[in-house]
mmCIF file of C-alpha atoms in Angstrom:
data_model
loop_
_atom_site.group_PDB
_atom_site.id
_atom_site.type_symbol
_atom_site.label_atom_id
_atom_site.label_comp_id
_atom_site.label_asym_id
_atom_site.label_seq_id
_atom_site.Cartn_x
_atom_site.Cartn_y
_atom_site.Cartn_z
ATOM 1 C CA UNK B 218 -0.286 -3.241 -37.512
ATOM 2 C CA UNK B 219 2.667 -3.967 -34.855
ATOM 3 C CA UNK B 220 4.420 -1.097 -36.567
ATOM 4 C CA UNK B 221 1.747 1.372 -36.265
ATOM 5 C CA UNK B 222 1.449 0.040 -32.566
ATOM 6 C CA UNK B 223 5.150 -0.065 -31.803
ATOM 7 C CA UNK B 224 4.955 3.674 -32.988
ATOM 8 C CA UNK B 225 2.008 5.226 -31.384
ATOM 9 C CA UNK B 226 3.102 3.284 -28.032
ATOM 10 C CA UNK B 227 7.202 5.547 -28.393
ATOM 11 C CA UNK B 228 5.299 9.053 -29.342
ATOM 12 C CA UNK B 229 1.984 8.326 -26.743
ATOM 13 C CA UNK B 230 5.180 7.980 -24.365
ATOM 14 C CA UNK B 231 7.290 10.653 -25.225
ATOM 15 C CA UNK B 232 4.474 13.246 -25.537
ATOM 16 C CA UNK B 233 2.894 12.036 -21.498
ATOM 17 C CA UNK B 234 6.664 12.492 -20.609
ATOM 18 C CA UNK B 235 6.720 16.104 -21.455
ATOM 19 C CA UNK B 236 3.170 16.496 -20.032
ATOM 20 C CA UNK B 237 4.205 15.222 -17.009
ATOM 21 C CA UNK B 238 7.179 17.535 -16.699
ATOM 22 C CA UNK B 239 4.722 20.185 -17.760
ATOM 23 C CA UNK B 240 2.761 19.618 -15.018
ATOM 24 C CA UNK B 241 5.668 19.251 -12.585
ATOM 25 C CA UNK B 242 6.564 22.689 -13.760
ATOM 26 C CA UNK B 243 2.923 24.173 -13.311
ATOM 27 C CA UNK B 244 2.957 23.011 -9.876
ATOM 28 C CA UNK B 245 5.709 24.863 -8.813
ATOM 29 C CA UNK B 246 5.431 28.582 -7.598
ATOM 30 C CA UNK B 247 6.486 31.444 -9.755
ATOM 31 C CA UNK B 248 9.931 31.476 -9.613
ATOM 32 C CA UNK B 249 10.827 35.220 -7.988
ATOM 33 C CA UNK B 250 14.431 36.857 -8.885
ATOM 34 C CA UNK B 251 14.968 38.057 -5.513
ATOM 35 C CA UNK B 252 14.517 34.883 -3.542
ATOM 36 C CA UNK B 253 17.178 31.982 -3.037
ATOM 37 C CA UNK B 254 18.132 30.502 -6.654
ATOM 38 C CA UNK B 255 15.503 28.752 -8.765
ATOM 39 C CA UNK B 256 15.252 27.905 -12.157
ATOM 40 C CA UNK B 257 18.708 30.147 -12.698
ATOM 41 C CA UNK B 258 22.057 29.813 -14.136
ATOM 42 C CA UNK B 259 24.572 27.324 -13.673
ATOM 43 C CA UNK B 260 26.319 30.224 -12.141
ATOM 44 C CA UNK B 261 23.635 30.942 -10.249
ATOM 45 C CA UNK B 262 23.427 27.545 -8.362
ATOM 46 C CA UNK B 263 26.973 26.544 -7.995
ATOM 47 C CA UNK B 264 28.609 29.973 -7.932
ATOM 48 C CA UNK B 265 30.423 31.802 -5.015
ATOM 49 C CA UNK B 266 26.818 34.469 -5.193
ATOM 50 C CA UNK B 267 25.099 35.811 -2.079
ATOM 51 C CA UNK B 268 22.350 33.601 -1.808
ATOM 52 C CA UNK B 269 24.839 30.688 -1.725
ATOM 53 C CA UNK B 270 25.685 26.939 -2.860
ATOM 54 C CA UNK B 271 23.293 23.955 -2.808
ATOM 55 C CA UNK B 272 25.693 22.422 -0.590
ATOM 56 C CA UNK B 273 26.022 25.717 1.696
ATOM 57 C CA UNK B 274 22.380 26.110 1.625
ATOM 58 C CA UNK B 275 22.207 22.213 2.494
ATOM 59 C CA UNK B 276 23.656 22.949 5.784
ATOM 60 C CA UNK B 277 22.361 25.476 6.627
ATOM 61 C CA UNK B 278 18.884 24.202 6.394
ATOM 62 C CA UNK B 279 20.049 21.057 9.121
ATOM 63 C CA UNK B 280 21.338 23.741 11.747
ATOM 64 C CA UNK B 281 18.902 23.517 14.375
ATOM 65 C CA UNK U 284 17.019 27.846 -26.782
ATOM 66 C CA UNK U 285 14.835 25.750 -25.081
ATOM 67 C CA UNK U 286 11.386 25.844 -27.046
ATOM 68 C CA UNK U 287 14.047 26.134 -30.420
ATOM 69 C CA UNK U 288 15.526 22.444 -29.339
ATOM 70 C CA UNK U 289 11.870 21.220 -28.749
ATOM 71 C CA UNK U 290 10.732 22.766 -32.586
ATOM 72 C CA UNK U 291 13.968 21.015 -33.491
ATOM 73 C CA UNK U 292 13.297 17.633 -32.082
ATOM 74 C CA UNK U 293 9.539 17.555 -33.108
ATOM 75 C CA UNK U 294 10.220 18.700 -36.403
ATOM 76 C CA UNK U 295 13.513 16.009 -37.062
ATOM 77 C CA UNK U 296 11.107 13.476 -35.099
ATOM 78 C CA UNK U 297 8.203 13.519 -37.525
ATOM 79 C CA UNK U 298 10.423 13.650 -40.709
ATOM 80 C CA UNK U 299 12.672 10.490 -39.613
ATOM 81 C CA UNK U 300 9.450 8.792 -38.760
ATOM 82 C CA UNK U 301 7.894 9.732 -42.120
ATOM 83 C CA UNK U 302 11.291 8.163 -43.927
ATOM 84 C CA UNK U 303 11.341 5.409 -41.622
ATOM 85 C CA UNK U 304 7.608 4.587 -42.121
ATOM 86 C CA UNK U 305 6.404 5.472 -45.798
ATOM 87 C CA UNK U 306 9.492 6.283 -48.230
ATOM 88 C CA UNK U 307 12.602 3.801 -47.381
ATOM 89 C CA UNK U 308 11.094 0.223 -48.691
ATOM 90 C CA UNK U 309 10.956 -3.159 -46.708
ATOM 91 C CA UNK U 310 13.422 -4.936 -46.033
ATOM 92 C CA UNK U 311 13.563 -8.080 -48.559
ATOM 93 C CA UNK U 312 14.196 -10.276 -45.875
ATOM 94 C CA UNK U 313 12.151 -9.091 -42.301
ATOM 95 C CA UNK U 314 9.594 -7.310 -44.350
ATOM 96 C CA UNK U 315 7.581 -4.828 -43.121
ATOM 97 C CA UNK U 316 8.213 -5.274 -39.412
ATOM 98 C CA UNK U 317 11.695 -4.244 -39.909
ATOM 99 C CA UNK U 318 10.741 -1.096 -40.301
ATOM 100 C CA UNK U 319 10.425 -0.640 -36.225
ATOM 101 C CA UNK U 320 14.413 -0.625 -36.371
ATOM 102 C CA UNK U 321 14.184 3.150 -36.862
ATOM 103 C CA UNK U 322 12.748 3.661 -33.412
ATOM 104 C CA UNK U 323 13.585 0.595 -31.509
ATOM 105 C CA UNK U 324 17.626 1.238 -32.323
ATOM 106 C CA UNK U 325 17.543 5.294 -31.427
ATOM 107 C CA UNK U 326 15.941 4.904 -28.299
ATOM 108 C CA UNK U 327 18.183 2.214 -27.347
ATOM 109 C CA UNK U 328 20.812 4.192 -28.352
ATOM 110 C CA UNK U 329 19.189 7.310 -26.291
ATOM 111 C CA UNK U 330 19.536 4.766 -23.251
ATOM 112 C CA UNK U 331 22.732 4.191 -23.633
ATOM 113 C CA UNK U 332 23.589 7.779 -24.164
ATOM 114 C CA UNK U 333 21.588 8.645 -20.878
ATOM 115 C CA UNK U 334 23.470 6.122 -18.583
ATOM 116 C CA UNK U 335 27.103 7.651 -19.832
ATOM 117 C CA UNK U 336 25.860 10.796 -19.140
ATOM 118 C CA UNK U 337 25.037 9.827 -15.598
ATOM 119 C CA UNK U 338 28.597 7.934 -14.705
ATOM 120 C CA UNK U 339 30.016 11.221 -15.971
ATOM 121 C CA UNK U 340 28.231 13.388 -13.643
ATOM 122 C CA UNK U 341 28.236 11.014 -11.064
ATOM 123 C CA UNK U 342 32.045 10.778 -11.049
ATOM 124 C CA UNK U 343 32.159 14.719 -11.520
ATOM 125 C CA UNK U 344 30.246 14.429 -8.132
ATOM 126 C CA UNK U 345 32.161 12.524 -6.148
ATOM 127 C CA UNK U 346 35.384 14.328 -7.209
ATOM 128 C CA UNK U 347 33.602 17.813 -6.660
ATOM 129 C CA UNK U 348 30.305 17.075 -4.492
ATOM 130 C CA UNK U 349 28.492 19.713 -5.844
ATOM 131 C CA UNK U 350 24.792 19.106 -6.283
ATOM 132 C CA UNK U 351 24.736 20.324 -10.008
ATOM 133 C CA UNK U 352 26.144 17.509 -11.347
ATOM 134 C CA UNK U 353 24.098 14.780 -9.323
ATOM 135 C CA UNK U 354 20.747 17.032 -10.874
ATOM 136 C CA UNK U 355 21.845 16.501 -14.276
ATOM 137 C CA UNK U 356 22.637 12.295 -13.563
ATOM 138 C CA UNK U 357 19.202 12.092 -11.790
ATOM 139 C CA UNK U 358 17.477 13.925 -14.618
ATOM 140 C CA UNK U 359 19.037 11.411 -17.469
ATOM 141 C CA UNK U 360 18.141 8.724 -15.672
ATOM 142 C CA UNK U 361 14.956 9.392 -15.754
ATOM 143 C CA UNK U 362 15.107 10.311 -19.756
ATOM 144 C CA UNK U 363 17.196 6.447 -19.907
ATOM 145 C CA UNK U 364 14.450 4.626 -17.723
ATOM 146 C CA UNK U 365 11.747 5.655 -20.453
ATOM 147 C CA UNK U 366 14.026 5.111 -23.395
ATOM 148 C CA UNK U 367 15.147 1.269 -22.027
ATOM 149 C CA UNK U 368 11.644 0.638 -21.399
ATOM 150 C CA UNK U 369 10.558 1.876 -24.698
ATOM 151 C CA UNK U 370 13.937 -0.489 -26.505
ATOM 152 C CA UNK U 371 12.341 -3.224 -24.601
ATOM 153 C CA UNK U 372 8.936 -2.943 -25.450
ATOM 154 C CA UNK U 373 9.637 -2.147 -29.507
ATOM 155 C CA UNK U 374 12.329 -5.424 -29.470
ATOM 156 C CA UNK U 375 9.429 -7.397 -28.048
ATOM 157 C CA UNK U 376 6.480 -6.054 -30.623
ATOM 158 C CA UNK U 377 9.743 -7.064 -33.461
ATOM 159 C CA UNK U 378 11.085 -10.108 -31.730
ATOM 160 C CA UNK U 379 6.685 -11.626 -32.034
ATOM 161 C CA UNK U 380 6.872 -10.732 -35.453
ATOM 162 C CA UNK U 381 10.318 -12.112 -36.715
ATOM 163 C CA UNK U 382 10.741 -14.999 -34.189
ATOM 164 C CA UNK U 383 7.177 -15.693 -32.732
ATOM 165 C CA UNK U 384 7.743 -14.962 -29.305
ATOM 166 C CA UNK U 385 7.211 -11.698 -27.281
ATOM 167 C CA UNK U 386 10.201 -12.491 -24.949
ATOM 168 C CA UNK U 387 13.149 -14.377 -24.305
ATOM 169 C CA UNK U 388 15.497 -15.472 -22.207
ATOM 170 C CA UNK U 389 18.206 -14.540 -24.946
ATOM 171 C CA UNK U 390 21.642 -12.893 -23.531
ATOM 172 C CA UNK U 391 20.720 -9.128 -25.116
ATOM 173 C CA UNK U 392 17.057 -9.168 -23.440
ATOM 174 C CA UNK U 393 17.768 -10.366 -20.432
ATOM 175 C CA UNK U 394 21.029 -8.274 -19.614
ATOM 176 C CA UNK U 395 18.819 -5.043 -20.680
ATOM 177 C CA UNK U 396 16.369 -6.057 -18.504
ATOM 178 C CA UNK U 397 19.092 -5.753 -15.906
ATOM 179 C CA UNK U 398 20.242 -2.719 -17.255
ATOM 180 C CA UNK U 399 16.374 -1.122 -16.357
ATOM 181 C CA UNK U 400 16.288 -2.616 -13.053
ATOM 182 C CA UNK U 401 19.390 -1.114 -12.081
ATOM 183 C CA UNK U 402 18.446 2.684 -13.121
ATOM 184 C CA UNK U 403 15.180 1.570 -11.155
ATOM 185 C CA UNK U 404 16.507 1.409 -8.497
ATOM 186 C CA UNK U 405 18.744 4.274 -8.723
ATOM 187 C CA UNK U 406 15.286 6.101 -8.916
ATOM 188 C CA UNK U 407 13.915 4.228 -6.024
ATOM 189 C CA UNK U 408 17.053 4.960 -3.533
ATOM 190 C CA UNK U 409 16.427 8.470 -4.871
ATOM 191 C CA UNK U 410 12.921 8.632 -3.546
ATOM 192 C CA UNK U 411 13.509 7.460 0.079
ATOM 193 C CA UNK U 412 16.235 9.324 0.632
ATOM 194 C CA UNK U 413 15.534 12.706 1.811
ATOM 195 C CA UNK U 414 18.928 14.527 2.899
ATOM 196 C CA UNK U 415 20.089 15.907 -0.482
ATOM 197 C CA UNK U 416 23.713 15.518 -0.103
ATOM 198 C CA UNK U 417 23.491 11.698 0.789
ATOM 199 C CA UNK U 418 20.535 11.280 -1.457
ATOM 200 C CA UNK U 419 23.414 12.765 -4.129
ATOM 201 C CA UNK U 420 26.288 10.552 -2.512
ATOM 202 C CA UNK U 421 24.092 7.016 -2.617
ATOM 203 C CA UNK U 422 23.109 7.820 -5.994
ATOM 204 C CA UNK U 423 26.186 8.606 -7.972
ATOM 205 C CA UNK U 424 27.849 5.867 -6.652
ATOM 206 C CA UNK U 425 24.754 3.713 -8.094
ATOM 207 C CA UNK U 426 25.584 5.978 -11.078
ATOM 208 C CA UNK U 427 29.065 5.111 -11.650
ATOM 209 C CA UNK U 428 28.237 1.208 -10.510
ATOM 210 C CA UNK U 429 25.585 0.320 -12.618
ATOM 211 C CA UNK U 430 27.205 1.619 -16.070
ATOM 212 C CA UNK U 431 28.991 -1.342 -15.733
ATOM 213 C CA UNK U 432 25.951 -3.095 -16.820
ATOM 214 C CA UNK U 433 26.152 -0.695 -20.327
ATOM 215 C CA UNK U 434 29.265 -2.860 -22.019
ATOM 216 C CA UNK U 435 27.660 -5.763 -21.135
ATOM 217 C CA UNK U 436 24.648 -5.084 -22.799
ATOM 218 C CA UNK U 437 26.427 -3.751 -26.052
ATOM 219 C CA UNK U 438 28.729 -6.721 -25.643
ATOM 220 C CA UNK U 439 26.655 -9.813 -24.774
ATOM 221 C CA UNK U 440 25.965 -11.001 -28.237
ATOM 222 C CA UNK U 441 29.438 -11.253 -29.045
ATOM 223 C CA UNK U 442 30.073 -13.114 -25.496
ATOM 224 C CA UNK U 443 27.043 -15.477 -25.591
ATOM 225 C CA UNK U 444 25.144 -17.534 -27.790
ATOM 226 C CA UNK U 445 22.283 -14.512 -28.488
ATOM 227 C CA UNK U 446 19.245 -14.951 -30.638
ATOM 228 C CA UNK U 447 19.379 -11.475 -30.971
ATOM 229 C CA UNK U 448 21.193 -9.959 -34.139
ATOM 230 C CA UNK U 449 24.706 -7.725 -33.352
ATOM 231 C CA UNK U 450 24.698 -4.341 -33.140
ATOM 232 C CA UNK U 451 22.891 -2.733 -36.398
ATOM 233 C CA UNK U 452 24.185 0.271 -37.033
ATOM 234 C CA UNK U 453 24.659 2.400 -40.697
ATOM 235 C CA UNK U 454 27.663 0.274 -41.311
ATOM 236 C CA UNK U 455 26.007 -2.772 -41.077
ATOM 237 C CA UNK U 456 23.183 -2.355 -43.716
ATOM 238 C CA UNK U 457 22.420 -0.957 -47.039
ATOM 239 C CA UNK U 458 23.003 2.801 -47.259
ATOM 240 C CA UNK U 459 19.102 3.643 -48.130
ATOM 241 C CA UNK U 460 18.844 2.309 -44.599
ATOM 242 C CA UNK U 461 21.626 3.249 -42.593
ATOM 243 C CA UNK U 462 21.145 6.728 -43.656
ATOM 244 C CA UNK U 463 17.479 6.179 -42.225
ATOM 245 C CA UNK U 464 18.688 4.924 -39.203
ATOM 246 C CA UNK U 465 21.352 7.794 -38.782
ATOM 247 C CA UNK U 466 18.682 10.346 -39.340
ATOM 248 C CA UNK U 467 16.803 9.051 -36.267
ATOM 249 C CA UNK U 468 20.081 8.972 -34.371
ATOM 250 C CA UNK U 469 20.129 12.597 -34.573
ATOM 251 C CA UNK U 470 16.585 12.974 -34.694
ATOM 252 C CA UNK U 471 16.279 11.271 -30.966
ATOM 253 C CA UNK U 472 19.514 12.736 -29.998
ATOM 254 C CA UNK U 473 17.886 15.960 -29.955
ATOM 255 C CA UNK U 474 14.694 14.725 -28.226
ATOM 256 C CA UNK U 475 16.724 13.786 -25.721
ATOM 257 C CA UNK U 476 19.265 16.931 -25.469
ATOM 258 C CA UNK U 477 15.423 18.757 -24.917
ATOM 259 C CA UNK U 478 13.983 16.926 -22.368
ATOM 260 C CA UNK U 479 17.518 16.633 -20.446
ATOM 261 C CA UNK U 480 17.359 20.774 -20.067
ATOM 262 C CA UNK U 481 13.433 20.809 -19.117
ATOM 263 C CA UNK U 482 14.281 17.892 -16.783
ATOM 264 C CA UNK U 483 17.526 19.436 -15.249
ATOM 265 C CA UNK U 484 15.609 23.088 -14.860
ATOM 266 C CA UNK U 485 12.898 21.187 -12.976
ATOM 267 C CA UNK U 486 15.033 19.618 -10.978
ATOM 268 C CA UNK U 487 17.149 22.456 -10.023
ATOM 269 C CA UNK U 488 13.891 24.410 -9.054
ATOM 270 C CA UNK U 489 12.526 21.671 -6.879
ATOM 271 C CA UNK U 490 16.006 21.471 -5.265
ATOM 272 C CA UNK U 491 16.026 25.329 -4.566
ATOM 273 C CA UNK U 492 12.915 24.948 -3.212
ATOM 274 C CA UNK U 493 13.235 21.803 -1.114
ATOM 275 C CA UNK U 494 16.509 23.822 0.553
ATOM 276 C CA UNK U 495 14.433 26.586 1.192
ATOM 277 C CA UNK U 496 12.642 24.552 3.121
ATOM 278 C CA UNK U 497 8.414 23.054 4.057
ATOM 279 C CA UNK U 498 7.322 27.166 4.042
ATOM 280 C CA UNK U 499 8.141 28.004 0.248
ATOM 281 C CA UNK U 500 6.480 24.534 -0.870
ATOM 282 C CA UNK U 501 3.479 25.826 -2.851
#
């Protein structure tokens, strides 16, 4: 019986993990090719592209 | 790649846990309980896996600050809380059935214990901090602090007195069961190589649109 319990209690939590990112993911808008980086390449993120670096972008959001 | 990993890890998943539950036989000693090895073991061994992953990327970030690398320790961290909690919870189901207590104060359980409270908090600091480059700075030096406590995990029942047994790994055991418990090394390995690229794509999306700033928040 602890078995059987020990077991449900890993795959009840692994399958609510990937629900949960699931619904994480659901609740974030479409993400659109043309606007700032999302959901892209590595490259895409950390690269020297047009719509910038995290970092880059990072400051340029606290400009006033 | 992604949904191929996830078929991957299901399908590797469900046969170790078949081996593990219905075709390797008791152990002649622990009996059937032992059989909770097979899960308890990998996911500690996920845990560990996790936490290396993050003092990596945390060092990469404070060498090279860029926010990719603090993403990738944030989203193992997560993946390492669950697994330690899980190691924990399967040790104590085992550790009722083999020495009659759900907990103890032993060296191994109480320096895991430790080990979860400290990726806690890394999770914690990570929530109340807002600005994402010191949210990334506070957290990878957490990252690269708190591995520390890894070693002393692995290593506390050689240091101390531990009720706990060493290390089990396929060396230590009979090769019907090591091969078992290899099997779910991979098996979990790949659970976890799946959820680390779901959880690093989600996190790079809500970063893009946390910099983009309160208007592109659905």
């Amino acid at each position: 019986m602890s078995i059987i319990v020990g077991y449900a209690i890993t795959f009840a939590a692994g399958v609510a993990y990937v629900l949960r990112l699931g619904r994480r993911e659901g609740a974030l808008p479409p993400s659109d090719p043309s606007s700032p980086p999302s959901g892209g390449t590595q490259e895409g993120v950390n690269g020297d592209t047009e719509q910038g670096t995290p970092e880059s972008r990072a400051s340029d959001a606290r400009k006033p | 790649m992604q949904r191929t990993l996830g078929a991957l890890a299901l399908a590797t998943i469900a046969i170790g846990t078949i081996i593990g539950l219905f075709i390797v036989p008791a152990d002649g000693l622990q009996g059937e309980i032992q059989r909770l090895l097979y899960v308890h073991v990998p996911t500690a061994w996920v845990g560990m896996l996790a936490f290396f992953f993050v003092f990596i990327m945390s060092t990469l970030y404070l060498v090279q600050r860029r926010l990719d690398w603090d993403l990738m320790a944030a989203s193992a961290v997560e993946i390492g809380v669950v697994a330690i909690a899980l190691t924990i919870i399967l040790g104590s189901i085992w550790g009722q059935g083999t020495w009659g207590v759900w907990w103890e104060w032993d060296p191994r359980l109480t320096t895991t214990a430790l080990l979860l409270i400290v990726y806690v908090g890394y999770l914690v600091v990570r929530s109340m901090t807002e600005d994402p480059d010191q949210r990334a700075r506070w957290c990878a030096v957490i990252g690269v602090i708190g591995f520390v406590q890894v070693p002393i995990v692995y290593l506390s029942v050689f240091w101390w007195r531990s009720l706990h047994q060493p290390p089990s790994s396929p060396r230590s055991m009979a090769t019907v069961f090591g091969f078992t418990l290899l099997f779910n090394f991979a098996a979990y390995t790949i659970g976890f190589a799946y959820l680390m690229m779901r959880r690093y794509r989600l996190a790079k999306r809500e970063l893009s649109l946390e910099l983009a700033g309160p208007d592109a928040e659905p």
